[in-house]
Amino acid sequence: SYELTQPPSVSVSPGQTASITCSGDKLGDKYAFWYQQKPGQSPVVVIYQDTKRPSGIPERFSGSNSGNTATLTISGAQAMDEADYFCQAWDSSIGVFGTGTKVTVL
Amino acid sequence: QVQLVQSGAEVKKPGASVKVSCKASGYTFTRYHMHWVRQAPGQGLEWMGIINPSGGSTTYGQKFQGRVTMTRDTSTTTVYMELSSLRSEDTAVYYCARDQRDSGDIYFDYWGQGTLVTVSS
């Protein structure tokens, strides 16, 4: 079965840039999606189709996807960005989520 | 506004079944597929399957084949997820999530609040 691997944790200082990677076989041939989940809340999509931001998502969130790796970048991280982030892709019409990354802003 | 409101928490014994509901409002129910995703305590997200509320067709994740049934009631704009032969590893928060198909690919644009299912003897 298809697997997506993320680093368990990423730390970033306020105002700095955080990059979260998501690795999967030929992931660049698929679309990558990113979800943010804060404690006790339902996930929220922050990036879809590799690079697109839904309305209401701040411009500091951006995405890229090439080769075997998709990347979510938070430019100028804020305390409110502290959350778990999950990448997601579709493999033969089956949804696959990444292992998740806890982003700490400190 | 789009709302997905799920049923309340459940406690079940091993071997039992659970049926979780997700009532949709604020949009045309039959125009958007619905997915179910679960999250074990402290763990990641796991996709379970999808239902087309228009015709009722379903696709299930291989892990859940034979144990999960997704149905819908168009008169009440509600989708259901029933999981049978429960075991302790099924203890999780279960979410419904609406399907948004932008340019042919799918993401989840609205989520229910989640339903905690606890399996314990």
PDB file of C-alpha atoms in Angstrom:
ATOM      1  CA  SER A   1       0.000   0.000   0.000  1.00  0.00           C
ATOM      2  CA  TYR A   2       1.057   3.581  -0.600  1.00  0.00           C
ATOM      3  CA  GLU A   3       2.770   5.398   2.256  1.00  0.00           C
ATOM      4  CA  LEU A   4       3.517   9.035   3.031  1.00  0.00           C
ATOM      5  CA  THR A   5       6.231   9.831   5.547  1.00  0.00           C
ATOM      6  CA  GLN A   6       6.632  13.061   7.504  1.00  0.00           C
ATOM      7  CA  PRO A   7       9.078  14.128  10.222  1.00  0.00           C
ATOM      8  CA  PRO A   8       7.445  13.743  13.650  1.00  0.00           C
ATOM      9  CA  SER A   9       8.228  17.285  14.720  1.00  0.00           C
ATOM     10  CA  VAL A  10       9.453  20.644  13.487  1.00  0.00           C
ATOM     11  CA  SER A  11      10.340  23.617  15.654  1.00  0.00           C
ATOM     12  CA  VAL A  12      10.405  27.204  14.462  1.00  0.00           C
ATOM     13  CA  SER A  13      10.952  30.581  16.084  1.00  0.00           C
ATOM     14  CA  PRO A  14       8.231  33.204  15.675  1.00  0.00           C
ATOM     15  CA  GLY A  15       8.679  35.088  12.408  1.00  0.00           C
ATOM     16  CA  GLN A  16      10.946  32.439  10.925  1.00  0.00           C
ATOM     17  CA  THR A  17      10.229  29.884   8.220  1.00  0.00           C
ATOM     18  CA  ALA A  18       9.141  26.307   8.851  1.00  0.00           C
ATOM     19  CA  SER A  19       9.284  23.622   6.184  1.00  0.00           C
ATOM     20  CA  ILE A  20       7.455  20.321   6.551  1.00  0.00           C
ATOM     21  CA  THR A  21       8.253  17.530   4.143  1.00  0.00           C
ATOM     22  CA  CYS A  22       6.098  14.643   2.971  1.00  0.00           C
ATOM     23  CA  SER A  23       7.782  11.771   1.171  1.00  0.00           C
ATOM     24  CA  GLY A  24       6.169   9.125  -1.007  1.00  0.00           C
ATOM     25  CA  ASP A  25       7.007   7.127  -4.095  1.00  0.00           C
ATOM     26  CA  LYS A  26       6.589   9.404  -7.126  1.00  0.00           C
ATOM     27  CA  LEU A  27       4.508  11.766  -5.030  1.00  0.00           C
ATOM     28  CA  GLY A  28       5.222  14.500  -7.565  1.00  0.00           C
ATOM     29  CA  ASP A  29       3.052  12.611 -10.059  1.00  0.00           C
ATOM     30  CA  LYS A  30       0.076  13.069  -7.763  1.00  0.00           C
ATOM     31  CA  TYR A  31      -1.481  16.084  -6.105  1.00  0.00           C
ATOM     32  CA  ALA A  32      -0.549  16.747  -2.478  1.00  0.00           C
ATOM     33  CA  PHE A  33      -2.887  18.261   0.089  1.00  0.00           C
ATOM     34  CA  TRP A  34      -2.111  19.612   3.533  1.00  0.00           C
ATOM     35  CA  TYR A  35      -4.321  19.726   6.610  1.00  0.00           C
ATOM     36  CA  GLN A  36      -3.777  21.610   9.845  1.00  0.00           C
ATOM     37  CA  GLN A  37      -5.215  20.219  13.062  1.00  0.00           C
ATOM     38  CA  LYS A  38      -5.164  22.032  16.378  1.00  0.00           C
ATOM     39  CA  PRO A  39      -5.760  20.161  19.653  1.00  0.00           C
ATOM     40  CA  GLY A  40      -9.357  19.107  20.082  1.00  0.00           C
ATOM     41  CA  GLN A  41     -10.386  20.423  16.670  1.00  0.00           C
ATOM     42  CA  SER A  42     -11.223  18.946  13.296  1.00  0.00           C
ATOM     43  CA  PRO A  43      -8.638  19.243  10.504  1.00  0.00           C
ATOM     44  CA  VAL A  44      -8.654  22.219   8.156  1.00  0.00           C
ATOM     45  CA  VAL A  45      -7.246  22.216   4.621  1.00  0.00           C
ATOM     46  CA  VAL A  46      -4.459  24.769   4.196  1.00  0.00           C
ATOM     47  CA  ILE A  47      -3.086  23.707   0.798  1.00  0.00           C
ATOM     48  CA  TYR A  48      -4.764  21.770  -2.019  1.00  0.00           C
ATOM     49  CA  GLN A  49      -3.496  20.600  -5.378  1.00  0.00           C
ATOM     50  CA  ASP A  50       0.131  21.103  -4.307  1.00  0.00           C
ATOM     51  CA  THR A  51       0.137  24.903  -4.206  1.00  0.00           C
ATOM     52  CA  LYS A  52      -3.364  26.358  -3.876  1.00  0.00           C
ATOM     53  CA  ARG A  53      -4.630  28.097  -0.770  1.00  0.00           C
ATOM     54  CA  PRO A  54      -8.336  28.000   0.110  1.00  0.00           C
ATOM     55  CA  SER A  55      -9.949  31.320   0.856  1.00  0.00           C
ATOM     56  CA  GLY A  56      -9.222  32.415   4.384  1.00  0.00           C
ATOM     57  CA  ILE A  57      -5.849  30.690   4.620  1.00  0.00           C
ATOM     58  CA  PRO A  58      -3.032  33.207   5.169  1.00  0.00           C
ATOM     59  CA  GLU A  59      -0.499  33.825   2.421  1.00  0.00           C
ATOM     60  CA  ARG A  60       2.301  32.644   4.706  1.00  0.00           C
ATOM     61  CA  PHE A  61       1.230  29.082   3.895  1.00  0.00           C
ATOM     62  CA  SER A  62       2.620  27.743   0.619  1.00  0.00           C
ATOM     63  CA  GLY A  63       3.249  24.365  -0.940  1.00  0.00           C
ATOM     64  CA  SER A  64       5.336  22.610  -3.545  1.00  0.00           C
ATOM     65  CA  ASN A  65       5.554  19.068  -4.878  1.00  0.00           C
ATOM     66  CA  SER A  66       8.212  17.460  -7.045  1.00  0.00           C
ATOM     67  CA  GLY A  67       9.882  14.092  -7.379  1.00  0.00           C
ATOM     68  CA  ASN A  68       9.189  12.106  -4.241  1.00  0.00           C
ATOM     69  CA  THR A  69       8.631  15.030  -1.873  1.00  0.00           C
ATOM     70  CA  ALA A  70       5.911  17.562  -1.176  1.00  0.00           C
ATOM     71  CA  THR A  71       6.707  20.488   1.094  1.00  0.00           C
ATOM     72  CA  LEU A  72       4.520  22.783   3.168  1.00  0.00           C
ATOM     73  CA  THR A  73       6.212  26.071   4.017  1.00  0.00           C
ATOM     74  CA  ILE A  74       5.085  28.480   6.692  1.00  0.00           C
ATOM     75  CA  SER A  75       6.818  31.818   6.104  1.00  0.00           C
ATOM     76  CA  GLY A  76       6.860  34.090   9.121  1.00  0.00           C
ATOM     77  CA  ALA A  77       5.412  31.525  11.497  1.00  0.00           C
ATOM     78  CA  GLN A  78       3.068  32.752  14.207  1.00  0.00           C
ATOM     79  CA  ALA A  79       2.097  31.252  17.519  1.00  0.00           C
ATOM     80  CA  MET A  80      -1.326  30.413  16.067  1.00  0.00           C
ATOM     81  CA  ASP A  81       0.357  28.112  13.529  1.00  0.00           C
ATOM     82  CA  GLU A  82       1.343  25.672  16.273  1.00  0.00           C
ATOM     83  CA  ALA A  83      -0.530  22.508  15.313  1.00  0.00           C
ATOM     84  CA  ASP A  84      -0.275  19.076  13.747  1.00  0.00           C
ATOM     85  CA  TYR A  85       0.037  19.007   9.967  1.00  0.00           C
ATOM     86  CA  PHE A  86      -0.870  16.073   7.767  1.00  0.00           C
ATOM     87  CA  CYS A  87      -0.130  15.655   4.089  1.00  0.00           C
ATOM     88  CA  GLN A  88      -2.542  13.622   1.984  1.00  0.00           C
ATOM     89  CA  ALA A  89      -2.684  12.156  -1.513  1.00  0.00           C
ATOM     90  CA  TRP A  90      -4.805   9.789  -3.573  1.00  0.00           C
ATOM     91  CA  ASP A  91      -3.475   6.455  -4.767  1.00  0.00           C
ATOM     92  CA  SER A  92      -5.796   4.544  -7.096  1.00  0.00           C
ATOM     93  CA  SER A  93      -8.809   6.377  -5.636  1.00  0.00           C
ATOM     94  CA  ILE A  94      -7.794   5.476  -2.090  1.00  0.00           C
ATOM     95  CA  GLY A  95      -7.034   8.274   0.350  1.00  0.00           C
ATOM     96  CA  VAL A  96      -3.662   8.161   2.069  1.00  0.00           C
ATOM     97  CA  PHE A  97      -2.552  10.463   4.873  1.00  0.00           C
ATOM     98  CA  GLY A  98       0.960  11.182   5.972  1.00  0.00           C
ATOM     99  CA  THR A  99       2.224  10.258   9.421  1.00  0.00           C
ATOM    100  CA  GLY A 100       1.820  13.820  10.666  1.00  0.00           C
ATOM    101  CA  THR A 101       4.172  16.540  11.901  1.00  0.00           C
ATOM    102  CA  LYS A 102       3.835  18.511  15.103  1.00  0.00           C
ATOM    103  CA  VAL A 103       4.909  22.105  14.535  1.00  0.00           C
ATOM    104  CA  THR A 104       6.051  23.981  17.620  1.00  0.00           C
ATOM    105  CA  VAL A 105       6.509  27.730  17.506  1.00  0.00           C
ATOM    106  CA  LEU A 106       8.898  28.873  20.233  1.00  0.00           C
TER     107      LEU A 106
ATOM    108  CA  GLN B   1     -23.402  27.956   5.742  1.00  0.00           C
ATOM    109  CA  VAL B   2     -22.193  24.398   5.354  1.00  0.00           C
ATOM    110  CA  GLN B   3     -22.520  22.325   8.510  1.00  0.00           C
ATOM    111  CA  LEU B   4     -21.787  18.692   9.236  1.00  0.00           C
ATOM    112  CA  VAL B   5     -23.159  17.657  12.623  1.00  0.00           C
ATOM    113  CA  GLN B   6     -22.269  14.223  13.928  1.00  0.00           C
ATOM    114  CA  SER B   7     -23.904  12.037  16.528  1.00  0.00           C
ATOM    115  CA  GLY B   8     -22.608  11.791  20.072  1.00  0.00           C
ATOM    116  CA  ALA B   9     -19.937   9.691  21.686  1.00  0.00           C
ATOM    117  CA  GLU B  10     -20.401   5.930  21.942  1.00  0.00           C
ATOM    118  CA  VAL B  11     -19.037   3.221  24.193  1.00  0.00           C
ATOM    119  CA  LYS B  12     -19.161  -0.293  22.789  1.00  0.00           C
ATOM    120  CA  LYS B  13     -17.981  -3.731  23.819  1.00  0.00           C
ATOM    121  CA  PRO B  14     -15.617  -5.759  21.649  1.00  0.00           C
ATOM    122  CA  GLY B  15     -17.492  -7.597  18.921  1.00  0.00           C
ATOM    123  CA  ALA B  16     -20.339  -5.099  18.820  1.00  0.00           C
ATOM    124  CA  SER B  17     -21.208  -2.653  16.036  1.00  0.00           C
ATOM    125  CA  VAL B  18     -21.461   1.119  16.041  1.00  0.00           C
ATOM    126  CA  LYS B  19     -23.354   3.427  13.705  1.00  0.00           C
ATOM    127  CA  VAL B  20     -22.294   7.067  13.495  1.00  0.00           C
ATOM    128  CA  SER B  21     -24.400   9.693  11.750  1.00  0.00           C
ATOM    129  CA  CYS B  22     -23.443  12.911  10.004  1.00  0.00           C
ATOM    130  CA  LYS B  23     -26.210  15.381   9.201  1.00  0.00           C
ATOM    131  CA  ALA B  24     -25.390  17.804   6.403  1.00  0.00           C
ATOM    132  CA  SER B  25     -26.939  21.221   5.881  1.00  0.00           C
ATOM    133  CA  GLY B  26     -26.281  24.439   4.006  1.00  0.00           C
ATOM    134  CA  TYR B  27     -25.731  22.910   0.575  1.00  0.00           C
ATOM    135  CA  THR B  28     -27.314  20.503  -1.912  1.00  0.00           C
ATOM    136  CA  PHE B  29     -26.753  17.145  -0.220  1.00  0.00           C
ATOM    137  CA  THR B  30     -26.655  15.001  -3.353  1.00  0.00           C
ATOM    138  CA  ARG B  31     -24.054  17.124  -5.140  1.00  0.00           C
ATOM    139  CA  TYR B  32     -21.109  16.305  -2.886  1.00  0.00           C
ATOM    140  CA  HIS B  33     -19.623  12.976  -1.955  1.00  0.00           C
ATOM    141  CA  MET B  34     -18.858  12.326   1.700  1.00  0.00           C
ATOM    142  CA  HIS B  35     -15.836  10.647   3.245  1.00  0.00           C
ATOM    143  CA  TRP B  36     -15.167   9.082   6.626  1.00  0.00           C
ATOM    144  CA  VAL B  37     -11.809   9.528   8.328  1.00  0.00           C
ATOM    145  CA  ARG B  38     -10.791   8.284  11.746  1.00  0.00           C
ATOM    146  CA  GLN B  39      -8.112   9.206  14.252  1.00  0.00           C
ATOM    147  CA  ALA B  40      -7.002   6.972  17.093  1.00  0.00           C
ATOM    148  CA  PRO B  41      -5.964   8.766  20.310  1.00  0.00           C
ATOM    149  CA  GLY B  42      -2.724  10.640  19.753  1.00  0.00           C
ATOM    150  CA  GLN B  43      -2.375   9.167  16.276  1.00  0.00           C
ATOM    151  CA  GLY B  44      -2.704  10.277  12.674  1.00  0.00           C
ATOM    152  CA  LEU B  45      -5.611  10.431  10.261  1.00  0.00           C
ATOM    153  CA  GLU B  46      -6.856   7.321   8.480  1.00  0.00           C
ATOM    154  CA  TRP B  47      -9.162   7.369   5.457  1.00  0.00           C
ATOM    155  CA  MET B  48     -11.975   4.835   5.676  1.00  0.00           C
ATOM    156  CA  GLY B  49     -14.049   5.336   2.567  1.00  0.00           C
ATOM    157  CA  ILE B  50     -16.425   7.441   0.518  1.00  0.00           C
ATOM    158  CA  ILE B  51     -20.119   7.493  -0.302  1.00  0.00           C
ATOM    159  CA  ASN B  52     -21.917   9.215  -3.144  1.00  0.00           C
ATOM    160  CA  PRO B  53     -25.131  10.567  -1.580  1.00  0.00           C
ATOM    161  CA  SER B  54     -26.765  10.754  -4.992  1.00  0.00           C
ATOM    162  CA  GLY B  55     -26.782   7.067  -5.885  1.00  0.00           C
ATOM    163  CA  GLY B  56     -25.432   5.558  -2.674  1.00  0.00           C
ATOM    164  CA  SER B  57     -22.354   3.995  -4.282  1.00  0.00           C
ATOM    165  CA  THR B  58     -19.407   3.432  -1.977  1.00  0.00           C
ATOM    166  CA  THR B  59     -15.684   2.736  -1.999  1.00  0.00           C
ATOM    167  CA  TYR B  60     -14.019   1.448   1.142  1.00  0.00           C
ATOM    168  CA  GLY B  61     -10.414   1.339   2.211  1.00  0.00           C
ATOM    169  CA  GLN B  62      -8.986  -2.163   2.012  1.00  0.00           C
ATOM    170  CA  LYS B  63      -8.397  -2.271   5.753  1.00  0.00           C
ATOM    171  CA  PHE B  64     -12.100  -1.834   6.419  1.00  0.00           C
ATOM    172  CA  GLN B  65     -13.555  -3.993   3.661  1.00  0.00           C
ATOM    173  CA  GLY B  66     -16.115  -6.384   5.089  1.00  0.00           C
ATOM    174  CA  ARG B  67     -16.488  -4.465   8.364  1.00  0.00           C
ATOM    175  CA  VAL B  68     -17.691  -1.024   7.295  1.00  0.00           C
ATOM    176  CA  THR B  69     -20.941   0.037   5.679  1.00  0.00           C
ATOM    177  CA  MET B  70     -21.662   3.583   4.576  1.00  0.00           C
ATOM    178  CA  THR B  71     -25.220   4.579   3.771  1.00  0.00           C
ATOM    179  CA  ARG B  72     -27.243   7.725   3.295  1.00  0.00           C
ATOM    180  CA  ASP B  73     -30.762   9.021   3.777  1.00  0.00           C
ATOM    181  CA  THR B  74     -31.529  11.758   1.279  1.00  0.00           C
ATOM    182  CA  SER B  75     -34.781  12.671   3.051  1.00  0.00           C
ATOM    183  CA  THR B  76     -32.858  13.746   6.147  1.00  0.00           C
ATOM    184  CA  THR B  77     -29.587  14.687   4.392  1.00  0.00           C
ATOM    185  CA  THR B  78     -27.706  12.320   6.651  1.00  0.00           C
ATOM    186  CA  VAL B  79     -24.891   9.898   5.965  1.00  0.00           C
ATOM    187  CA  TYR B  80     -24.082   6.970   8.212  1.00  0.00           C
ATOM    188  CA  MET B  81     -20.993   4.902   8.906  1.00  0.00           C
ATOM    189  CA  GLU B  82     -21.438   1.526  10.567  1.00  0.00           C
ATOM    190  CA  LEU B  83     -18.425  -0.439  11.756  1.00  0.00           C
ATOM    191  CA  SER B  84     -18.888  -4.005  12.932  1.00  0.00           C
ATOM    192  CA  SER B  85     -16.864  -6.574  14.888  1.00  0.00           C
ATOM    193  CA  LEU B  86     -15.355  -3.791  16.948  1.00  0.00           C
ATOM    194  CA  ARG B  87     -12.022  -4.301  18.679  1.00  0.00           C
ATOM    195  CA  SER B  88     -10.015  -2.104  21.001  1.00  0.00           C
ATOM    196  CA  GLU B  89      -7.947  -0.803  18.094  1.00  0.00           C
ATOM    197  CA  ASP B  90     -11.110   0.798  16.684  1.00  0.00           C
ATOM    198  CA  THR B  91     -11.189   3.263  19.564  1.00  0.00           C
ATOM    199  CA  ALA B  92     -10.913   6.578  17.738  1.00  0.00           C
ATOM    200  CA  VAL B  93     -12.580   9.818  16.772  1.00  0.00           C
ATOM    201  CA  TYR B  94     -14.544   9.309  13.581  1.00  0.00           C
ATOM    202  CA  TYR B  95     -15.033  12.257  11.233  1.00  0.00           C
ATOM    203  CA  CYS B  96     -17.216  12.818   8.220  1.00  0.00           C
ATOM    204  CA  ALA B  97     -15.682  15.162   5.656  1.00  0.00           C
ATOM    205  CA  ARG B  98     -17.215  16.683   2.565  1.00  0.00           C
ATOM    206  CA  ASP B  99     -15.627  16.036  -0.800  1.00  0.00           C
ATOM    207  CA  GLN B 100     -14.572  19.027  -2.870  1.00  0.00           C
ATOM    208  CA  ARG B 101     -13.586  18.205  -6.433  1.00  0.00           C
ATOM    209  CA  ASP B 102     -11.578  21.056  -7.867  1.00  0.00           C
ATOM    210  CA  SER B 103     -10.320  20.425 -11.379  1.00  0.00           C
ATOM    211  CA  GLY B 104     -10.894  16.722 -10.948  1.00  0.00           C
ATOM    212  CA  ASP B 105      -8.965  16.080  -7.752  1.00  0.00           C
ATOM    213  CA  ILE B 106     -10.436  15.738  -4.303  1.00  0.00           C
ATOM    214  CA  TYR B 107      -9.885  17.383  -0.973  1.00  0.00           C
ATOM    215  CA  PHE B 108     -11.935  17.678   2.199  1.00  0.00           C
ATOM    216  CA  ASP B 109     -13.352  21.178   2.531  1.00  0.00           C
ATOM    217  CA  TYR B 110     -15.687  20.755   5.511  1.00  0.00           C
ATOM    218  CA  TRP B 111     -15.426  18.364   8.443  1.00  0.00           C
ATOM    219  CA  GLY B 112     -17.819  17.239  11.112  1.00  0.00           C
ATOM    220  CA  GLN B 113     -16.950  17.824  14.742  1.00  0.00           C
ATOM    221  CA  GLY B 114     -15.961  14.204  15.233  1.00  0.00           C
ATOM    222  CA  THR B 115     -17.509  11.324  17.188  1.00  0.00           C
ATOM    223  CA  LEU B 116     -15.503   9.475  19.800  1.00  0.00           C
ATOM    224  CA  VAL B 117     -16.078   5.733  19.724  1.00  0.00           C
ATOM    225  CA  THR B 118     -14.583   3.841  22.646  1.00  0.00           C
ATOM    226  CA  VAL B 119     -14.330   0.060  22.495  1.00  0.00           C
ATOM    227  CA  SER B 120     -13.847  -1.450  25.906  1.00  0.00           C
ATOM    228  CA  SER B 121     -14.951  -4.514  27.793  1.00  0.00           C
TER     229      SER B 121
END
